[in-house]
PDB file of C-alpha atoms in Angstrom:
ATOM      1  CA  UNK A   1      65.691  58.661 -76.861  1.00 41.00           C
ATOM      2  CA  UNK A   2      65.023  55.929 -74.450  1.00 42.00           C
ATOM      3  CA  UNK A   3      66.733  54.694 -71.330  1.00 45.00           C
ATOM      4  CA  UNK A   4      66.384  51.278 -69.795  1.00 46.00           C
ATOM      5  CA  UNK A   5      67.130  49.997 -66.282  1.00 48.00           C
ATOM      6  CA  UNK A   6      67.631  46.309 -65.706  1.00 47.00           C
ATOM      7  CA  UNK A   7      67.948  44.449 -62.477  1.00 43.00           C
ATOM      8  CA  UNK A   8      68.041  40.630 -62.802  1.00 43.00           C
ATOM      9  CA  UNK A   9      64.431  39.437 -62.489  1.00 42.00           C
ATOM     10  CA  UNK A  10      62.941  42.993 -62.394  1.00 40.00           C
ATOM     11  CA  UNK A  11      61.864  45.179 -65.283  1.00 38.00           C
ATOM     12  CA  UNK A  12      60.919  48.889 -64.739  1.00 38.00           C
ATOM     13  CA  UNK A  13      57.898  50.080 -66.636  1.00 36.00           C
ATOM     14  CA  UNK A  14      58.594  53.778 -65.930  1.00 37.00           C
ATOM     15  CA  UNK A  15      61.549  55.506 -67.574  1.00 40.00           C
ATOM     16  CA  UNK A  16      64.512  55.912 -65.212  1.00 42.00           C
ATOM     17  CA  UNK A  17      64.500  59.612 -65.742  1.00 41.00           C
ATOM     18  CA  UNK A  18      61.146  59.715 -63.972  1.00 38.00           C
ATOM     19  CA  UNK A  19      62.527  57.992 -60.860  1.00 38.00           C
ATOM     20  CA  UNK A  20      65.645  59.738 -59.620  1.00 44.00           C
ATOM     21  CA  UNK A  21      68.141  57.773 -57.620  1.00 42.00           C
ATOM     22  CA  UNK A  22      68.152  59.625 -54.327  1.00 46.00           C
ATOM     23  CA  UNK A  23      70.848  57.759 -52.385  1.00 49.00           C
ATOM     24  CA  UNK A  24      74.404  57.888 -53.637  1.00 63.00           C
ATOM     25  CA  UNK A  25      75.090  54.672 -55.540  1.00 79.00           C
ATOM     26  CA  UNK A  26      78.351  53.432 -56.933  1.00 92.00           C
ATOM     27  CA  UNK A  27      78.720  54.065 -60.641  1.00 93.00           C
ATOM     28  CA  UNK A  28      80.620  51.527 -62.796  1.00 94.00           C
ATOM     29  CA  UNK A  29      81.656  51.802 -66.445  1.00 93.00           C
ATOM     30  CA  UNK A  30      80.366  49.108 -68.731  1.00 93.00           C
ATOM     31  CA  UNK A  31      80.915  49.927 -72.344  1.00 94.00           C
ATOM     32  CA  UNK A  32      80.971  52.735 -74.955  1.00 94.00           C
ATOM     33  CA  UNK A  33      80.361  52.306 -78.652  1.00 95.00           C
ATOM     34  CA  UNK A  34      80.502  55.068 -81.195  1.00 95.00           C
ATOM     35  CA  UNK A  35      78.677  54.916 -84.540  1.00 95.00           C
ATOM     36  CA  UNK A  36      76.999  57.140 -87.140  1.00 93.00           C
ATOM     37  CA  UNK A  37      79.629  59.856 -87.260  1.00 92.00           C
ATOM     38  CA  UNK A  38      78.612  62.812 -89.404  1.00 91.00           C
ATOM     39  CA  UNK A  39      78.613  66.603 -89.219  1.00 91.00           C
ATOM     40  CA  UNK A  40      80.755  66.656 -86.097  1.00 90.00           C
ATOM     41  CA  UNK A  41      78.350  64.455 -84.155  1.00 95.00           C
ATOM     42  CA  UNK A  42      78.060  60.718 -83.457  1.00 95.00           C
ATOM     43  CA  UNK A  43      75.854  58.229 -81.714  1.00 96.00           C
ATOM     44  CA  UNK A  44      77.351  57.198 -78.396  1.00 95.00           C
ATOM     45  CA  UNK A  45      75.886  53.991 -76.957  1.00 95.00           C
ATOM     46  CA  UNK A  46      76.849  53.787 -73.335  1.00 93.00           C
ATOM     47  CA  UNK A  47      76.280  51.193 -70.612  1.00 94.00           C
ATOM     48  CA  UNK A  48      76.763  52.112 -66.940  1.00 92.00           C
ATOM     49  CA  UNK A  49      75.859  50.463 -63.731  1.00 92.00           C
ATOM     50  CA  UNK A  50      74.375  52.798 -61.056  1.00 89.00           C
ATOM     51  CA  UNK A  51      73.967  50.878 -57.874  1.00 89.00           C
ATOM     52  CA  UNK A  52      72.155  47.705 -58.985  1.00 90.00           C
ATOM     53  CA  UNK A  53      70.603  49.237 -62.113  1.00 90.00           C
ATOM     54  CA  UNK A  54      72.179  48.792 -65.551  1.00 93.00           C
ATOM     55  CA  UNK A  55      71.642  51.858 -67.681  1.00 90.00           C
ATOM     56  CA  UNK A  56      71.945  51.774 -71.435  1.00 93.00           C
ATOM     57  CA  UNK A  57      71.218  54.668 -73.817  1.00 93.00           C
ATOM     58  CA  UNK A  58      72.275  56.100 -77.123  1.00 94.00           C
ATOM     59  CA  UNK A  59      72.945  59.831 -77.316  1.00 93.00           C
ATOM     60  CA  UNK A  60      73.642  61.751 -80.553  1.00 95.00           C
ATOM     61  CA  UNK A  61      76.114  64.431 -79.524  1.00 94.00           C
ATOM     62  CA  UNK A  62      79.505  66.050 -80.127  1.00 94.00           C
ATOM     63  CA  UNK A  63      81.687  63.955 -77.765  1.00 93.00           C
ATOM     64  CA  UNK A  64      81.951  61.275 -75.101  1.00 93.00           C
ATOM     65  CA  UNK A  65      81.943  63.807 -72.228  1.00 95.00           C
ATOM     66  CA  UNK A  66      78.578  65.097 -73.248  1.00 94.00           C
ATOM     67  CA  UNK A  67      77.224  61.569 -73.732  1.00 93.00           C
ATOM     68  CA  UNK A  68      78.358  60.332 -70.336  1.00 94.00           C
ATOM     69  CA  UNK A  69      77.238  63.459 -68.412  1.00 94.00           C
ATOM     70  CA  UNK A  70      73.841  63.223 -70.195  1.00 93.00           C
ATOM     71  CA  UNK A  71      73.302  59.626 -69.076  1.00 90.00           C
ATOM     72  CA  UNK A  72      74.482  60.427 -65.480  1.00 92.00           C
ATOM     73  CA  UNK A  73      72.076  63.337 -65.425  1.00 92.00           C
ATOM     74  CA  UNK A  74      69.218  61.100 -66.493  1.00 89.00           C
ATOM     75  CA  UNK A  75      70.160  58.889 -63.568  1.00 87.00           C
ATOM     76  CA  UNK A  76      69.959  61.878 -61.148  1.00 89.00           C
ATOM     77  CA  UNK A  77      73.679  62.487 -60.938  1.00 92.00           C
ATOM     78  CA  UNK A  78      74.386  66.196 -61.725  1.00 95.00           C
ATOM     79  CA  UNK A  79      78.125  66.248 -62.609  1.00 95.00           C
ATOM     80  CA  UNK A  80      79.807  69.333 -64.016  1.00 96.00           C
ATOM     81  CA  UNK A  81      83.265  69.292 -65.599  1.00 97.00           C
ATOM     82  CA  UNK A  82      85.370  72.199 -64.548  1.00 97.00           C
ATOM     83  CA  UNK A  83      88.784  71.328 -65.962  1.00 98.00           C
ATOM     84  CA  UNK A  84      89.812  68.673 -68.484  1.00 97.00           C
ATOM     85  CA  UNK A  85      93.239  67.335 -69.572  1.00 97.00           C
ATOM     86  CA  UNK A  86      94.104  64.470 -71.799  1.00 98.00           C
ATOM     87  CA  UNK A  87      97.322  62.875 -72.990  1.00 97.00           C
ATOM     88  CA  UNK A  88      98.546  59.712 -74.649  1.00 97.00           C
ATOM     89  CA  UNK A  89     100.888  57.403 -72.699  1.00 95.00           C
ATOM     90  CA  UNK A  90     102.328  53.934 -73.093  1.00 94.00           C
ATOM     91  CA  UNK A  91      99.399  52.661 -70.994  1.00 90.00           C
ATOM     92  CA  UNK A  92      96.789  54.267 -73.294  1.00 96.00           C
ATOM     93  CA  UNK A  93      94.991  57.601 -73.204  1.00 97.00           C
ATOM     94  CA  UNK A  94      94.829  59.213 -69.803  1.00 97.00           C
ATOM     95  CA  UNK A  95      92.081  61.724 -68.944  1.00 97.00           C
ATOM     96  CA  UNK A  96      92.329  63.895 -65.821  1.00 97.00           C
ATOM     97  CA  UNK A  97      89.412  66.132 -64.959  1.00 97.00           C
ATOM     98  CA  UNK A  98      88.116  68.183 -62.118  1.00 98.00           C
ATOM     99  CA  UNK A  99      84.374  67.824 -61.668  1.00 97.00           C
ATOM    100  CA  UNK A 100      81.728  69.111 -59.281  1.00 97.00           C
ATOM    101  CA  UNK A 101      78.521  67.481 -58.000  1.00 95.00           C
ATOM    102  CA  UNK A 102      76.489  69.614 -55.710  1.00 92.00           C
ATOM    103  CA  UNK A 103      79.147  71.410 -53.704  1.00 92.00           C
ATOM    104  CA  UNK A 104      81.771  68.715 -53.756  1.00 95.00           C
ATOM    105  CA  UNK A 105      84.709  69.105 -56.192  1.00 97.00           C
ATOM    106  CA  UNK A 106      87.257  66.343 -56.910  1.00 97.00           C
ATOM    107  CA  UNK A 107      89.973  65.480 -59.436  1.00 97.00           C
ATOM    108  CA  UNK A 108      89.512  62.112 -61.155  1.00 97.00           C
ATOM    109  CA  UNK A 109      91.569  60.086 -63.655  1.00 97.00           C
ATOM    110  CA  UNK A 110      90.513  57.596 -66.340  1.00 96.00           C
ATOM    111  CA  UNK A 111      92.694  55.423 -68.574  1.00 96.00           C
ATOM    112  CA  UNK A 112      91.341  53.795 -71.767  1.00 96.00           C
ATOM    113  CA  UNK A 113      92.318  52.446 -75.135  1.00 96.00           C
ATOM    114  CA  UNK A 114      91.126  55.641 -76.811  1.00 95.00           C
ATOM    115  CA  UNK A 115      90.119  59.184 -75.861  1.00 95.00           C
ATOM    116  CA  UNK A 116      86.412  58.335 -75.631  1.00 95.00           C
ATOM    117  CA  UNK A 117      86.817  55.373 -73.242  1.00 95.00           C
ATOM    118  CA  UNK A 118      89.346  57.335 -71.164  1.00 96.00           C
ATOM    119  CA  UNK A 119      86.903  60.224 -70.872  1.00 96.00           C
ATOM    120  CA  UNK A 120      83.997  57.950 -69.859  1.00 95.00           C
ATOM    121  CA  UNK A 121      86.135  56.250 -67.174  1.00 96.00           C
ATOM    122  CA  UNK A 122      87.285  59.581 -65.776  1.00 97.00           C
ATOM    123  CA  UNK A 123      83.708  60.819 -65.532  1.00 97.00           C
ATOM    124  CA  UNK A 124      82.611  57.642 -63.810  1.00 95.00           C
ATOM    125  CA  UNK A 125      85.424  58.018 -61.274  1.00 96.00           C
ATOM    126  CA  UNK A 126      84.373  61.677 -60.750  1.00 96.00           C
ATOM    127  CA  UNK A 127      80.778  60.701 -60.137  1.00 95.00           C
ATOM    128  CA  UNK A 128      81.941  58.259 -57.415  1.00 94.00           C
ATOM    129  CA  UNK A 129      84.385  60.680 -55.820  1.00 95.00           C
ATOM    130  CA  UNK A 130      81.840  63.537 -55.676  1.00 94.00           C
ATOM    131  CA  UNK A 131      78.819  61.507 -54.483  1.00 88.00           C
TER     132      UNK A 131
END
């Protein structure tokens, strides 16, 4: 698997996993695409912005939570999900989760058109709240 980091006008030759982001940086959700579903797994192609870097990667895994936490981990953000709740509302799918990064624990919420997007948005919110 590869990961790329793009900043307008700058290309990184080294993989992002080799250069950890030491200072807390704002994380923003970009997009999530799911393809290649088979045998309980799928390819999750995720785009996140961490600070000024745009991160894109495809992860073959069992669900969006694993895909998002994997990409965050590769960016140096160690986020652990402790509780997870999801429900469908008129506004879309709502995900509420409690996550921990280092010693800081916070509740975060994400709303999306489907369960995968909602999960990704909740994890991004948790990464920002626990930074």
